[in-house]
Amino acid sequence: MSATVTPDTAKATKKNFLNALKEALTEEMERNPMMIIQGEDVGLLGGAFGVTEGLQEQFGTHRVVDMPISEAAIIGSAVGMALNGMTVVCEMQFIDFISCGFDQIVNNMATYHYRTAGEVNMPIVVRGPAGGYSGGALYHSQMNEAWFANSPGLQIVCPSTPSDAKGLLKAAIRSGNPTIFYEVKNLYRDSKIAEDLPEGDYLVPLGKAAIRRPGKDLTYVTYGQNVYHCLQAAETLAGQGIEAEVIDLRTLVPLDEATILESIKRTNRLVVVNEAPMTCGFAGEVVARMSDLAFEYLDAPPVRVTRLDTPVPWVEPLERYVLPSVDDIVNAGLRVAKF
Amino acid sequence: MSATTVSAKEGHKPPHQLLSKEDCLEIFKQLFLARYFDVRLIKEKKRGRLKGTLYSSHNQEAVIVGSLYGLESTDWISPIHRDMPGFFLKDAKFRWRDENRIGMSIKEVCSQVWGRSDSPGRARDNWSHIGRRSANIIHSTSMLAGTIPVAAGVAYADRMKGGNAVVVTYNGEGSTAQGVFHEAINYAAVHKLPVVTIIENNQWAYGTPTHLEYSLEDFARRADGYGIPGLVADGQDVFDVYDKVMEAVSFSRAGNGPSIVECKTFRAYGHGDHDDDRAAKYRPTQGVEEGRKRDPIAICRAKLLDWGYLSKEEAGLYMAEGKGSAQTTNEDFPPEVVEYLNEGIEFALASPVPPAEEGGKWVFKEIS
Ligand SMILES: Cc1ncc(C[n+]2csc(CCOP(=O)(O)OP(=O)(O)O)c2C)c(N)n1
Ligand SMILES: [Mg+2]
């Protein structure tokens, strides 16, 4: 895996999350003539959210392909293309619809390298808009990363900033491993997080977490839009004299255990936050691993803050009720801090 | 049985010829009702009184009205995002307000659209994902074509109960690419289940034209592959839709199994109202103008005039056709249509938003 290139801020311009993704796709398409993008409405329309806008004009209809509404064909054909030497980025119109291509992912794509004793690589990224807090209801709000974390062979990535979105997407495309790439749709056009993107061939290594805020009293581990909720919670706690560290995992599989462990060694307290349901969710995995690796450093039982074990309902008060709030995160922080 | 024989029987009268004048006028009025629902909701959104996305059925009303009109009260339906008016038009013939009909009321549908507690699902899922078991309306998910196997199961259960219901499912032509579309119809064919799969072929699946969705002239040919009848209707002509769906429904009710009815129509505006501006870019203007020309209200009006069911003077009233929602006013619709929707909207606005804690309820049936 290539190392992080130092950003050349002098030449950079402010970009939002969506533009960062588009830039990553454009650069990788230019770099690799055997790479294609396929999905529903990615060409003529330029994607439901516009991530691929302009790419079909630039690369042609045979490289930016409008597919029939069949997630199984979108992903299954990518497996064949990869088998025959291509690199494929598959767009799910919403990540929720990935369920319709589930078999091709977990049984075919995820296991190919394994069952061929390493003969075959699967340079495929299945990416799409994800997440709640958006009034999207049951089928336009999901974070279903746990389904795939439980399927060995899949890398799972969930960036929270434009530059990570760019660097991680490029790294995932080049990694040669199949990747499920969660894009927080709420962040796509969020101008508050728009930033100067490093120019040049900017890659962010997979499996490396980022510390978004340093702290000494407790550690929040999270990813996706909950990063911003944890930063807000840390701000609130700081007002009460509690310094929380915020770790953005960025990559779930492979997991950067070392960064979390090192943090716990300093803070001795752990709160893990994810917006998916609690039972068998990724937060539980982090807690389990740290209960093992960091037991001797923990001064309080690790705590999870997650969605209730429910679907994501539509209307706002109900949606907010089931999803983790900043208050929930603050309270969990207080609970471990005061244990 | 070959694909098109059902409608080609010698000396067979098209079902719509058996409709009374009153029926034909009711059908005409239901077209207005469907159109008004659409334009009114867009207006409500523009006024800022409503959130959410409307997948407009403007110009596709004949498919909904024509397919529902001949059904029995006890039949089941599964409308999806494009078919919002179908929820309140089921079993509505001459009795829009009858609380005992087996269908949803305009009050329930508006409560759903506005996200209020008087929606049957208490606004837990959005706009088009409604239904009510006691209204014989199947609740869809977002996953396209996902209601067809459910429809087949409903049909199976009805047969187990000794019923005689037919289940009518609605699907866009784009959704026919889903594996479950094939799997479900194949199953229904094997078990001769009374499932009528309507394909609303509006020529576009979001930003994708039909030649990139499937490689067929008529979906009737796909029916051949399952050994079931496939019919093609002019989706702009409410009476042709009525005829073809009635053929299919009678075939199913007689115990012969499922069928496919393709209704050829045209999506007049964006995929959803959020997409209107982009649609203007990805769709050639000429094709759109062409597609909007055959307005189902105008076609129905001309027939009623021709059959003498409308006088020249009556036929000159309520010109809702050929206009976008912005150009349309309440005067373009029969007053009872406007009144019906007003009732629904007023009811919805008075209905409370469900309490937040309901978000945590009903994951499981409570075991006492
Ligand atoms: C399994 C699945 N994939 C993708 C989508 C996203 N999506 C919603 S509507 C739509 C287009 C549907 O086209 P069509 O079936 O022709 O129906 P229309 O909207 O034209 O009535 C798409 C791709 C979805 N709802 N379900
Ligand atoms: Mg369509």
XYZ file of C-alpha atoms and ligand atoms in Angstrom:
734
model
C 0.000 0.000 0.000
C 1.380 3.399 -0.989
C 2.093 5.813 1.788
C 0.202 9.052 2.254
C 1.494 11.796 0.015
C 1.966 15.079 1.843
C -0.678 17.548 0.675
C 0.616 20.309 -1.550
C -1.739 22.944 -0.186
C -0.354 25.759 -2.292
C -1.857 24.320 -5.470
C -5.108 23.122 -3.965
C -8.716 24.354 -4.252
C -11.660 23.855 -1.871
C -13.694 20.804 -2.827
C -16.714 19.142 -1.330
C -17.056 15.424 -0.692
C -18.828 14.783 -3.979
C -16.217 16.590 -6.041
C -13.486 14.712 -4.236
C -15.037 11.402 -5.229
C -15.407 12.554 -8.808
C -11.781 13.623 -8.867
C -10.654 10.235 -7.589
C -12.721 8.427 -10.210
C -11.503 10.687 -13.002
C -7.851 10.260 -12.080
C -8.111 6.491 -11.773
C -9.991 6.226 -15.069
C -7.250 8.266 -16.741
C -4.578 6.144 -15.165
C -6.066 2.749 -16.013
C -7.662 2.222 -19.441
C -8.987 -1.146 -18.264
C -11.053 0.445 -15.526
C -14.778 1.060 -15.939
C -17.628 2.477 -13.896
C -21.044 0.859 -14.018
C -24.342 1.360 -12.312
C -27.865 2.653 -12.651
C -28.051 6.088 -14.270
C -24.306 6.742 -13.924
C -23.820 7.778 -17.544
C -26.434 9.904 -19.240
C -27.743 11.261 -15.938
C -24.354 11.337 -14.215
C -25.604 9.481 -11.148
C -28.579 10.158 -8.895
C -26.406 12.490 -6.799
C -24.087 13.555 -9.610
C -20.927 11.753 -8.475
C -20.217 10.604 -12.043
C -21.477 13.727 -13.803
C -19.447 14.430 -16.921
C -17.552 11.151 -16.822
C -19.421 9.498 -19.669
C -18.676 12.497 -21.904
C -15.035 12.157 -20.991
C -14.572 8.376 -21.124
C -17.337 7.123 -23.409
C -20.349 4.859 -23.043
C -18.231 1.686 -22.948
C -16.362 2.878 -19.851
C -19.143 4.630 -17.961
C -21.985 2.208 -18.386
C -25.685 2.722 -17.701
C -26.869 -0.626 -16.408
C -30.315 -2.202 -16.239
C -31.758 -2.014 -12.724
C -30.061 -5.158 -11.524
C -27.585 -4.968 -8.691
C -26.826 -8.671 -9.178
C -25.811 -8.030 -12.797
C -23.887 -4.882 -11.912
C -21.790 -6.685 -9.311
C -21.748 -10.160 -10.840
C -20.538 -8.875 -14.211
C -17.846 -6.887 -12.415
C -16.627 -10.188 -10.970
C -16.279 -11.539 -14.504
C -14.523 -8.411 -15.688
C -12.111 -8.612 -12.784
C -11.512 -12.277 -13.528
C -10.556 -11.206 -17.015
C -8.222 -8.406 -16.029
C -10.362 -5.325 -15.508
C -10.918 -2.946 -12.604
C -14.515 -1.994 -11.874
C -16.257 0.601 -9.763
C -19.919 -0.321 -9.228
C -22.318 2.363 -8.082
C -25.307 1.427 -5.972
C -27.901 4.182 -6.388
C -28.361 3.938 -2.635
C -26.220 1.539 -0.627
C -29.467 0.034 0.666
C -30.034 -1.617 -2.739
C -26.819 -3.597 -2.354
C -29.027 -6.262 -0.791
C -30.312 -7.116 -4.265
C -26.741 -8.061 -5.250
C -25.923 -9.764 -1.984
C -25.197 -13.249 -3.278
C -22.734 -12.033 -5.899
C -20.908 -10.093 -3.208
C -20.653 -12.479 -0.320
C -20.397 -15.772 -2.169
C -18.684 -14.824 -5.386
C -16.696 -11.603 -5.163
C -15.622 -11.905 -1.523
C -14.360 -15.469 -1.794
C -12.709 -15.479 -5.212
C -9.177 -14.839 -4.045
C -9.532 -17.388 -1.264
C -10.897 -20.266 -3.278
C -8.388 -19.792 -6.086
C -5.487 -19.882 -3.621
C -4.623 -16.327 -4.570
C -4.688 -16.801 -8.357
C -7.489 -14.298 -8.874
C -7.728 -10.732 -7.560
C -10.951 -8.764 -7.407
C -10.189 -5.075 -8.005
C -13.800 -4.037 -7.523
C -15.193 -1.169 -5.486
C -18.911 -1.221 -4.762
C -19.722 2.306 -3.657
C -22.853 4.241 -2.878
C -24.626 6.860 -0.774
C -25.373 5.710 2.737
C -26.601 6.756 6.119
C -29.472 8.243 8.050
C -30.306 11.601 9.633
C -31.688 12.400 6.201
C -35.394 11.556 6.302
C -34.754 8.746 3.836
C -36.795 6.119 5.690
C -36.170 2.393 5.815
C -34.607 1.873 2.402
C -32.657 5.077 1.849
C -30.918 5.382 5.227
C -29.022 2.213 5.867
C -25.519 1.639 7.118
C -25.282 -2.068 6.417
C -21.516 -2.447 6.869
C -21.936 -5.186 9.467
C -23.416 -7.564 6.874
C -20.171 -7.357 4.954
C -17.788 -7.180 7.897
C -19.119 -10.644 8.651
C -18.180 -11.847 5.151
C -14.430 -12.443 5.058
C -12.670 -11.107 1.975
C -14.235 -7.673 1.771
C -12.519 -4.418 2.638
C -14.879 -1.898 4.175
C -14.230 1.813 3.916
C -16.187 4.797 5.212
C -14.515 8.208 4.829
C -15.720 11.320 6.614
C -13.792 14.100 4.852
C -13.364 15.077 1.203
C -9.638 14.423 1.142
C -10.101 11.005 2.720
C -12.907 10.286 0.281
C -10.512 10.945 -2.553
C -7.462 9.247 -1.117
C -9.299 6.187 0.156
C -11.298 5.671 -3.029
C -8.125 5.766 -5.079
C -6.413 3.394 -2.678
C -9.372 1.004 -2.702
C -9.511 0.956 -6.507
C -5.819 0.106 -6.692
C -5.775 -2.344 -3.808
C -6.818 -5.344 -5.882
C -9.229 -6.400 -3.142
C -13.002 -6.091 -3.309
C -14.187 -3.123 -1.295
C -17.539 -1.889 -0.066
C -17.246 1.892 0.060
C -19.767 3.808 2.160
C -20.324 7.432 1.200
C -22.281 9.525 3.668
C -24.794 11.257 1.412
C -25.442 13.947 4.017
C -21.823 15.020 3.576
C -21.825 15.073 -0.254
C -22.553 18.776 -0.571
C -21.799 19.936 2.939
C -19.850 23.158 2.382
C -18.730 23.277 6.016
C -16.426 20.333 5.429
C -15.268 21.355 1.941
C -11.504 21.541 1.977
C -8.380 21.969 -0.042
C -7.674 18.697 -1.748
C -4.087 17.672 -2.040
C -3.074 17.600 -5.682
C -1.009 14.929 -7.301
C -1.494 11.221 -6.875
C -2.973 11.411 -3.409
C -3.645 8.101 -1.677
C -4.750 7.459 1.884
C -3.662 4.052 3.100
C -6.375 1.531 3.929
C -6.373 0.229 7.471
C -5.144 3.444 9.017
C -7.342 5.430 11.395
C -7.069 9.196 11.937
C -7.152 11.044 15.239
C -9.538 13.947 14.654
C -9.154 15.475 18.085
C -6.608 14.608 20.717
C -7.686 14.056 24.295
C -6.524 12.361 27.456
C -9.670 11.391 29.363
C -11.593 9.085 27.072
C -11.563 7.769 23.512
C -14.428 7.997 21.066
C -14.029 5.551 18.175
C -16.325 6.111 15.231
C -16.607 6.631 11.459
C -18.783 8.331 8.847
C -21.054 11.159 9.936
C -20.842 10.125 13.581
C -17.317 11.581 13.502
C -18.900 15.028 13.508
C -21.313 14.062 16.264
C -18.400 12.839 18.379
C -16.473 16.046 17.734
C -19.482 18.021 18.930
C -19.755 15.791 21.994
C -16.054 16.263 22.705
C -16.564 20.013 22.532
C -19.386 19.785 25.080
C -17.299 17.587 27.372
C -14.378 19.984 27.100
C -16.667 22.608 28.633
C -16.910 20.308 31.648
C -13.178 19.753 31.812
C -13.216 16.331 30.146
C -10.865 15.911 27.195
C -12.131 13.314 24.750
C -10.047 11.927 21.914
C -11.915 11.266 18.661
C -10.688 8.502 16.373
C -12.088 8.244 12.860
C -11.566 4.658 11.742
C -11.879 5.475 8.015
C -11.368 1.791 7.234
C -13.304 -0.865 9.164
C -11.750 -3.856 7.430
C -8.799 -3.960 7.799
C -9.114 -2.437 11.257
C -6.402 -0.222 12.715
C -6.246 -1.853 16.141
C -2.941 -0.186 16.982
C -4.245 3.383 16.885
C -7.209 2.511 19.106
C -5.029 0.566 21.515
C -2.478 3.359 21.794
C -5.274 5.812 22.502
C -6.781 3.651 25.227
C -3.377 3.329 26.826
C -3.510 7.101 27.287
C -7.206 7.636 28.065
C -8.185 4.314 29.693
C -11.770 4.746 28.570
C -13.599 3.750 25.396
C -16.878 4.725 23.747
C -17.631 3.355 20.273
C -20.265 5.027 18.135
C -21.960 3.814 14.954
C -25.306 4.617 13.381
C -26.152 1.013 12.514
C -28.126 -1.112 14.997
C -26.358 -2.369 18.095
C -26.693 -6.128 17.867
C -23.728 -7.554 15.977
C -22.858 -4.065 14.749
C -19.306 -2.897 14.120
C -19.130 -1.004 17.403
C -19.532 -4.331 19.155
C -16.557 -5.702 17.236
C -14.324 -2.814 18.324
C -15.442 -3.219 21.930
C -14.815 -6.966 21.816
C -11.333 -6.583 20.403
C -10.366 -3.891 22.866
C -11.805 -5.821 25.797
C -9.269 -8.432 24.839
C -6.279 -6.307 23.766
C -6.674 -3.408 26.177
C -8.266 -5.037 29.214
C -5.471 -4.068 31.558
C -5.643 -0.408 30.476
C -9.398 0.035 30.749
C -10.689 1.836 33.833
C -14.332 1.576 32.807
C -16.395 -0.927 30.826
C -16.354 0.101 27.141
C -19.669 1.509 25.945
C -21.452 1.414 22.605
C -23.666 4.188 21.267
C -25.659 2.965 18.274
C -29.036 3.060 16.621
C -31.715 1.158 18.489
C -32.258 -2.316 17.115
C -34.919 -1.021 14.736
C -35.188 -0.063 11.090
C -34.780 3.669 10.334
C -38.262 5.218 10.376
C -39.216 8.085 8.099
C -40.605 11.070 9.978
C -38.036 13.173 11.767
C -38.934 12.730 15.449
C -38.989 8.954 15.024
C -35.815 8.896 12.993
C -33.989 10.997 15.556
C -35.324 8.805 18.335
C -33.709 5.649 16.989
C -30.423 7.130 15.758
C -27.595 8.067 18.124
C -27.654 11.763 19.039
C -24.918 14.075 20.236
C -26.584 13.959 23.650
C -26.371 10.167 23.685
C -22.684 10.413 22.863
C -22.051 13.030 25.535
C -23.875 10.920 28.111
C -21.869 7.840 27.227
C -18.706 9.913 27.575
C -19.784 11.099 31.018
C -20.663 7.572 32.010
C -17.203 6.190 31.282
C -15.443 9.313 32.542
C -17.230 9.157 35.872
C -17.093 5.393 36.290
C -51.267 -20.694 -24.789
C -49.670 -18.126 -27.004
C -49.096 -14.630 -25.845
C -51.772 -12.638 -27.518
C -54.624 -15.090 -27.977
C -56.528 -13.912 -24.922
C -57.609 -10.678 -26.497
C -57.954 -12.074 -30.000
C -60.939 -14.323 -29.416
C -63.340 -14.375 -32.335
C -66.503 -12.336 -31.855
C -65.443 -11.256 -28.414
C -66.696 -7.861 -27.299
C -64.084 -5.620 -25.683
C -65.050 -5.398 -21.987
C -65.388 -1.619 -22.014
C -68.344 -1.871 -24.362
C -70.283 -3.366 -21.479
C -69.683 -0.307 -19.320
C -72.613 2.015 -18.721
C -72.562 5.706 -19.488
C -72.333 6.344 -15.753
C -69.305 4.082 -15.501
C -67.594 5.882 -18.344
C -68.247 9.261 -16.760
C -66.947 7.966 -13.425
C -63.793 6.743 -15.122
C -63.393 10.190 -16.680
C -63.758 11.795 -13.274
C -61.253 9.419 -11.711
C -58.710 10.533 -14.293
C -59.200 14.071 -13.027
C -58.881 12.860 -9.473
C -55.568 11.182 -10.201
C -54.274 14.214 -12.098
C -55.421 16.621 -9.432
C -53.734 14.645 -6.674
C -50.483 15.018 -8.577
C -50.677 18.716 -9.404
C -52.015 19.611 -5.978
C -49.181 17.867 -4.183
C -46.649 19.689 -6.324
C -48.383 22.945 -5.436
C -48.360 22.030 -1.762
C -44.634 21.412 -2.002
C -44.058 24.723 -3.749
C -46.041 26.446 -1.009
C -43.734 24.824 1.516
C -46.555 22.918 3.178
C -45.194 19.510 2.231
C -41.868 17.669 2.162
C -40.765 14.502 0.395
C -40.538 13.415 -3.214
C -43.403 12.999 -5.644
C -42.857 10.490 -8.423
C -45.380 12.072 -10.682
C -47.993 9.938 -12.410
C -48.972 12.906 -14.587
C -49.817 11.520 -18.036
C -49.878 7.934 -16.709
C -53.268 8.146 -14.975
C -55.039 5.947 -17.501
C -52.921 3.000 -16.400
C -53.929 3.379 -12.774
C -57.588 4.228 -13.324
C -58.160 1.774 -16.166
C -56.543 -1.141 -14.379
C -58.373 -0.606 -11.086
C -61.832 0.094 -12.399
C -62.854 -3.475 -13.247
C -61.488 -5.146 -10.128
C -63.671 -6.755 -7.487
C -63.601 -5.256 -3.995
C -61.859 -8.365 -2.703
C -59.030 -8.227 -5.225
C -55.598 -7.144 -4.036
C -53.215 -4.592 -5.503
C -49.614 -3.477 -4.959
C -49.084 0.065 -6.243
C -45.568 1.528 -6.125
C -43.962 4.968 -6.269
C -45.492 5.955 -9.607
C -49.018 4.961 -8.600
C -49.943 7.152 -5.638
C -53.551 7.700 -6.808
C -54.004 3.925 -6.913
C -54.050 3.816 -3.133
C -57.280 5.815 -2.888
C -58.845 4.699 -6.168
C -59.072 1.041 -5.239
C -62.700 -0.018 -4.922
C -63.694 3.632 -5.216
C -66.192 3.428 -8.039
C -69.118 5.755 -7.207
C -68.176 5.638 -3.533
C -65.050 7.642 -2.926
C -66.068 8.361 0.650
C -67.588 5.030 1.609
C -65.738 3.915 4.718
C -66.630 0.303 4.060
C -64.962 0.022 0.709
C -61.868 -2.188 0.496
C -59.296 0.433 -0.340
C -57.633 3.393 1.300
C -59.351 6.712 1.859
C -57.977 10.016 0.660
C -57.617 10.938 4.323
C -55.331 8.010 4.970
C -53.282 8.672 1.865
C -52.856 12.362 2.668
C -51.938 11.487 6.247
C -49.261 9.238 4.852
C -47.942 11.891 2.491
C -47.816 14.433 5.300
C -46.206 11.946 7.692
C -49.027 11.890 10.240
C -50.355 9.316 12.680
C -53.540 8.658 10.761
C -51.611 6.980 7.999
C -52.051 3.211 8.281
C -48.311 2.709 8.826
C -48.173 5.684 11.208
C -45.697 7.375 8.856
C -42.922 4.924 9.576
C -42.093 4.530 5.904
C -42.384 7.220 3.285
C -44.973 8.296 0.715
C -45.490 5.391 -1.610
C -44.546 2.601 0.763
C -47.990 2.320 2.183
C -50.667 -0.247 2.214
C -53.210 -1.697 4.556
C -53.929 -5.358 4.859
C -57.618 -4.750 5.480
C -57.714 -2.612 2.322
C -56.157 -5.470 0.310
C -53.236 -3.224 -0.578
C -49.763 -4.738 -0.370
C -47.091 -2.534 1.196
C -44.106 -2.156 -1.090
C -40.510 -1.623 -0.055
C -38.159 0.488 -2.188
C -36.660 -2.594 -3.753
C -38.101 -2.620 -7.239
C -40.124 -5.672 -8.322
C -39.996 -6.839 -4.714
C -43.762 -7.004 -4.362
C -44.330 -9.570 -7.108
C -43.376 -12.609 -5.013
C -45.436 -11.161 -2.175
C -48.375 -10.812 -4.548
C -47.935 -14.450 -5.500
C -47.964 -15.429 -1.834
C -51.107 -13.416 -1.210
C -52.719 -15.180 -4.151
C -51.673 -18.574 -2.835
C -53.134 -17.807 0.579
C -56.359 -16.591 -0.971
C -56.668 -19.848 -2.843
C -56.012 -21.787 0.373
C -58.905 -19.864 1.931
C -61.169 -20.734 -0.971
C -61.193 -17.142 -2.229
C -61.501 -15.942 -5.759
C -59.299 -12.860 -5.642
C -56.864 -11.697 -8.281
C -53.721 -9.825 -7.247
C -52.603 -6.987 -9.498
C -49.023 -5.737 -9.171
C -47.598 -2.557 -10.654
C -44.036 -2.204 -11.876
C -42.054 0.188 -14.011
C -40.433 -1.253 -17.123
C -37.011 -0.656 -15.572
C -37.783 -2.878 -12.631
C -38.279 -5.858 -14.955
C -34.469 -6.216 -14.943
C -34.514 -7.406 -11.335
C -33.945 -11.109 -10.802
C -36.911 -11.292 -8.472
C -39.210 -10.220 -11.313
C -38.336 -13.420 -13.143
C -38.266 -15.604 -10.076
C -41.686 -14.517 -8.888
C -43.488 -14.758 -12.212
C -41.976 -18.134 -12.900
C -43.241 -19.337 -9.533
C -46.698 -17.882 -10.129
C -46.809 -19.551 -13.537
C -45.828 -22.955 -12.150
C -48.552 -22.750 -9.524
C -51.074 -21.036 -11.801
C -51.525 -18.247 -9.289
C -53.891 -15.390 -10.123
C -51.295 -12.633 -10.365
C -51.516 -9.929 -13.018
C -48.227 -8.111 -13.442
C -48.751 -4.690 -14.938
C -45.729 -3.102 -16.543
C -46.062 0.654 -16.692
C -43.728 1.271 -19.578
C -43.130 5.014 -19.362
C -40.002 4.800 -21.559
C -37.612 5.931 -18.852
C -36.190 4.453 -15.682
C -34.906 7.549 -13.912
C -32.227 8.739 -16.378
C -32.020 5.541 -18.418
C -33.952 5.022 -21.674
C -35.594 1.699 -22.496
C -32.993 0.450 -24.985
C -30.499 0.284 -22.123
C -32.972 -1.494 -19.839
C -34.161 -4.435 -21.940
C -33.920 -5.760 -25.459
C -37.507 -6.396 -26.465
C -40.236 -4.804 -28.530
C -43.142 -5.901 -26.337
C -43.081 -7.489 -22.912
C -45.665 -9.901 -24.241
C -42.707 -11.834 -25.646
C -41.260 -12.200 -22.203
C -44.565 -13.708 -21.076
C -44.063 -16.374 -23.749
C -40.978 -17.469 -21.846
C -43.094 -18.290 -18.819
C -45.857 -19.900 -20.835
C -48.346 -17.258 -19.748
C -50.356 -14.666 -21.680
C -48.840 -11.283 -22.354
C -50.973 -8.356 -23.415
C -50.107 -4.919 -24.652
C -52.286 -1.904 -23.894
C -52.225 1.667 -25.078
C -51.468 3.156 -21.694
C -52.875 6.537 -22.720
C -56.306 5.116 -23.472
C -58.076 4.300 -20.226
C -60.534 2.029 -22.024
C -57.813 0.010 -23.702
C -56.080 -0.446 -20.347
C -59.433 -1.468 -18.875
C -59.969 -4.012 -21.662
C -56.561 -5.637 -21.425
C -56.511 -5.774 -17.648
C -60.037 -7.198 -17.595
C -58.950 -9.902 -20.054
C -56.023 -10.752 -17.830
C -58.088 -10.641 -14.653
C -60.818 -12.862 -16.089
C -58.188 -15.317 -17.246
C -56.725 -15.446 -13.739
C -60.086 -15.609 -12.029
C -61.014 -18.589 -14.145
C -58.077 -20.422 -12.609
C -55.698 -20.193 -15.552
C -52.832 -18.500 -13.736
C -50.817 -15.322 -14.119
C -50.257 -12.913 -16.977
C -48.341 -9.795 -17.891
C -49.975 -6.621 -19.173
C -47.666 -4.013 -20.610
C -49.166 -0.525 -20.671
C -47.241 1.724 -23.015
C -47.169 5.228 -21.643
C -44.815 8.153 -21.172
C -43.280 9.835 -18.140
C -44.142 13.485 -18.724
C -41.826 15.039 -16.121
C -38.734 14.183 -14.071
C -38.245 10.867 -12.321
C -39.266 12.667 -9.154
C -40.030 16.338 -8.708
C -36.396 16.780 -7.554
C -35.321 15.642 -11.015
C -37.443 17.918 -13.224
C -34.558 20.231 -14.082
C -32.058 17.509 -14.805
C -34.601 15.546 -16.838
C -34.866 18.518 -19.147
C -31.177 17.987 -19.906
C -30.980 14.227 -20.344
C -34.195 13.803 -22.322
C -34.504 15.144 -25.861
C -37.132 17.910 -25.882
C -38.775 16.617 -29.007
C -39.377 13.186 -27.523
C -40.843 14.746 -24.404
C -43.202 16.968 -26.372
C -44.232 13.977 -28.447
C -44.796 11.878 -25.339
C -46.937 14.502 -23.640
C -49.155 14.955 -26.686
C -51.369 11.975 -26.005
C -52.855 13.133 -22.731
C -55.109 10.437 -21.246
C -57.718 12.978 -20.172
C -57.975 14.343 -23.699
C -58.212 10.871 -25.213
C -60.969 9.875 -22.802
C -62.806 13.142 -23.358
C -62.804 12.632 -27.132
C -64.211 9.127 -26.766
C -66.983 10.210 -24.415
C -67.940 12.954 -26.835
C -67.896 10.506 -29.703
C -70.089 8.028 -27.800
C -72.535 10.780 -26.918
C -71.823 10.508 -23.188
C -70.722 14.134 -23.073
C -72.477 16.952 -24.869
C -70.336 19.438 -26.755
C -70.933 21.867 -23.956
C -69.987 19.401 -21.203
C -66.920 18.334 -23.136
C -65.742 21.933 -23.087
C -65.540 22.028 -19.296
C -62.485 21.332 -17.133
C -59.567 21.404 -19.509
C -56.843 19.887 -17.312
C -55.034 18.184 -20.135
C -51.877 19.337 -21.814
C -50.760 21.471 -18.878
C -48.060 21.205 -16.284
C -48.908 21.587 -12.616
C -47.877 25.254 -12.635
C -50.276 26.094 -15.454
C -53.168 24.239 -13.874
C -55.750 25.904 -11.628
C -58.564 24.467 -9.548
C -61.007 25.627 -12.227
C -59.542 22.988 -14.548
C -61.041 20.263 -12.368
C -64.576 19.252 -11.427
C -65.359 20.868 -8.039
C -66.041 17.505 -6.379
C -62.497 16.447 -7.237
C -60.998 19.520 -5.596
C -63.336 19.122 -2.639
C -62.327 15.476 -2.135
C -58.677 16.350 -1.981
C -59.309 19.337 0.267
C -60.948 16.988 2.732
C -57.970 14.678 2.656
C -55.447 17.457 3.121
C -57.359 19.189 5.906
C -57.675 15.889 7.691
C -53.962 15.193 7.325
C -52.928 18.622 8.552
C -55.020 18.101 11.676
C -53.575 14.659 12.287
C -50.684 14.672 14.769
C -47.127 13.722 13.921
C -46.510 10.410 15.669
C -44.644 10.655 18.982
C -40.892 10.071 18.761
C -40.938 6.947 20.977
C -42.937 5.129 18.330
C -39.640 4.821 16.493
C -38.740 2.087 18.925
C -42.031 0.201 18.706
C -43.266 -2.757 16.689
C -39.965 -4.383 15.860
C -41.572 -7.527 17.179
C -45.095 -8.493 18.004
C -45.387 -8.082 21.721
C -45.479 -11.326 23.615
C -47.521 -10.946 26.765
C -33.478 -2.659 -6.356
C -33.510 -1.195 -6.615
N -32.490 -0.612 -7.274
C -32.495 0.707 -7.506
C -33.515 1.495 -7.082
C -33.491 3.007 -7.317
N -34.571 3.419 -8.216
C -35.732 3.896 -7.745
S -36.845 4.196 -8.958
C -35.735 3.755 -10.163
C -36.141 3.778 -11.597
C -37.341 2.928 -11.822
O -37.688 2.876 -13.159
P -38.979 2.100 -13.617
O -39.007 0.730 -13.022
O -39.062 2.176 -15.081
O -40.174 2.902 -12.920
P -40.586 4.429 -13.144
O -39.913 5.198 -12.069
O -40.172 4.823 -14.501
O -42.063 4.444 -12.982
C -34.531 3.350 -9.591
C -33.340 2.902 -10.343
C -34.562 0.851 -6.380
N -35.610 1.532 -5.896
N -34.536 -0.482 -6.174
Mg -40.094 3.597 -16.213
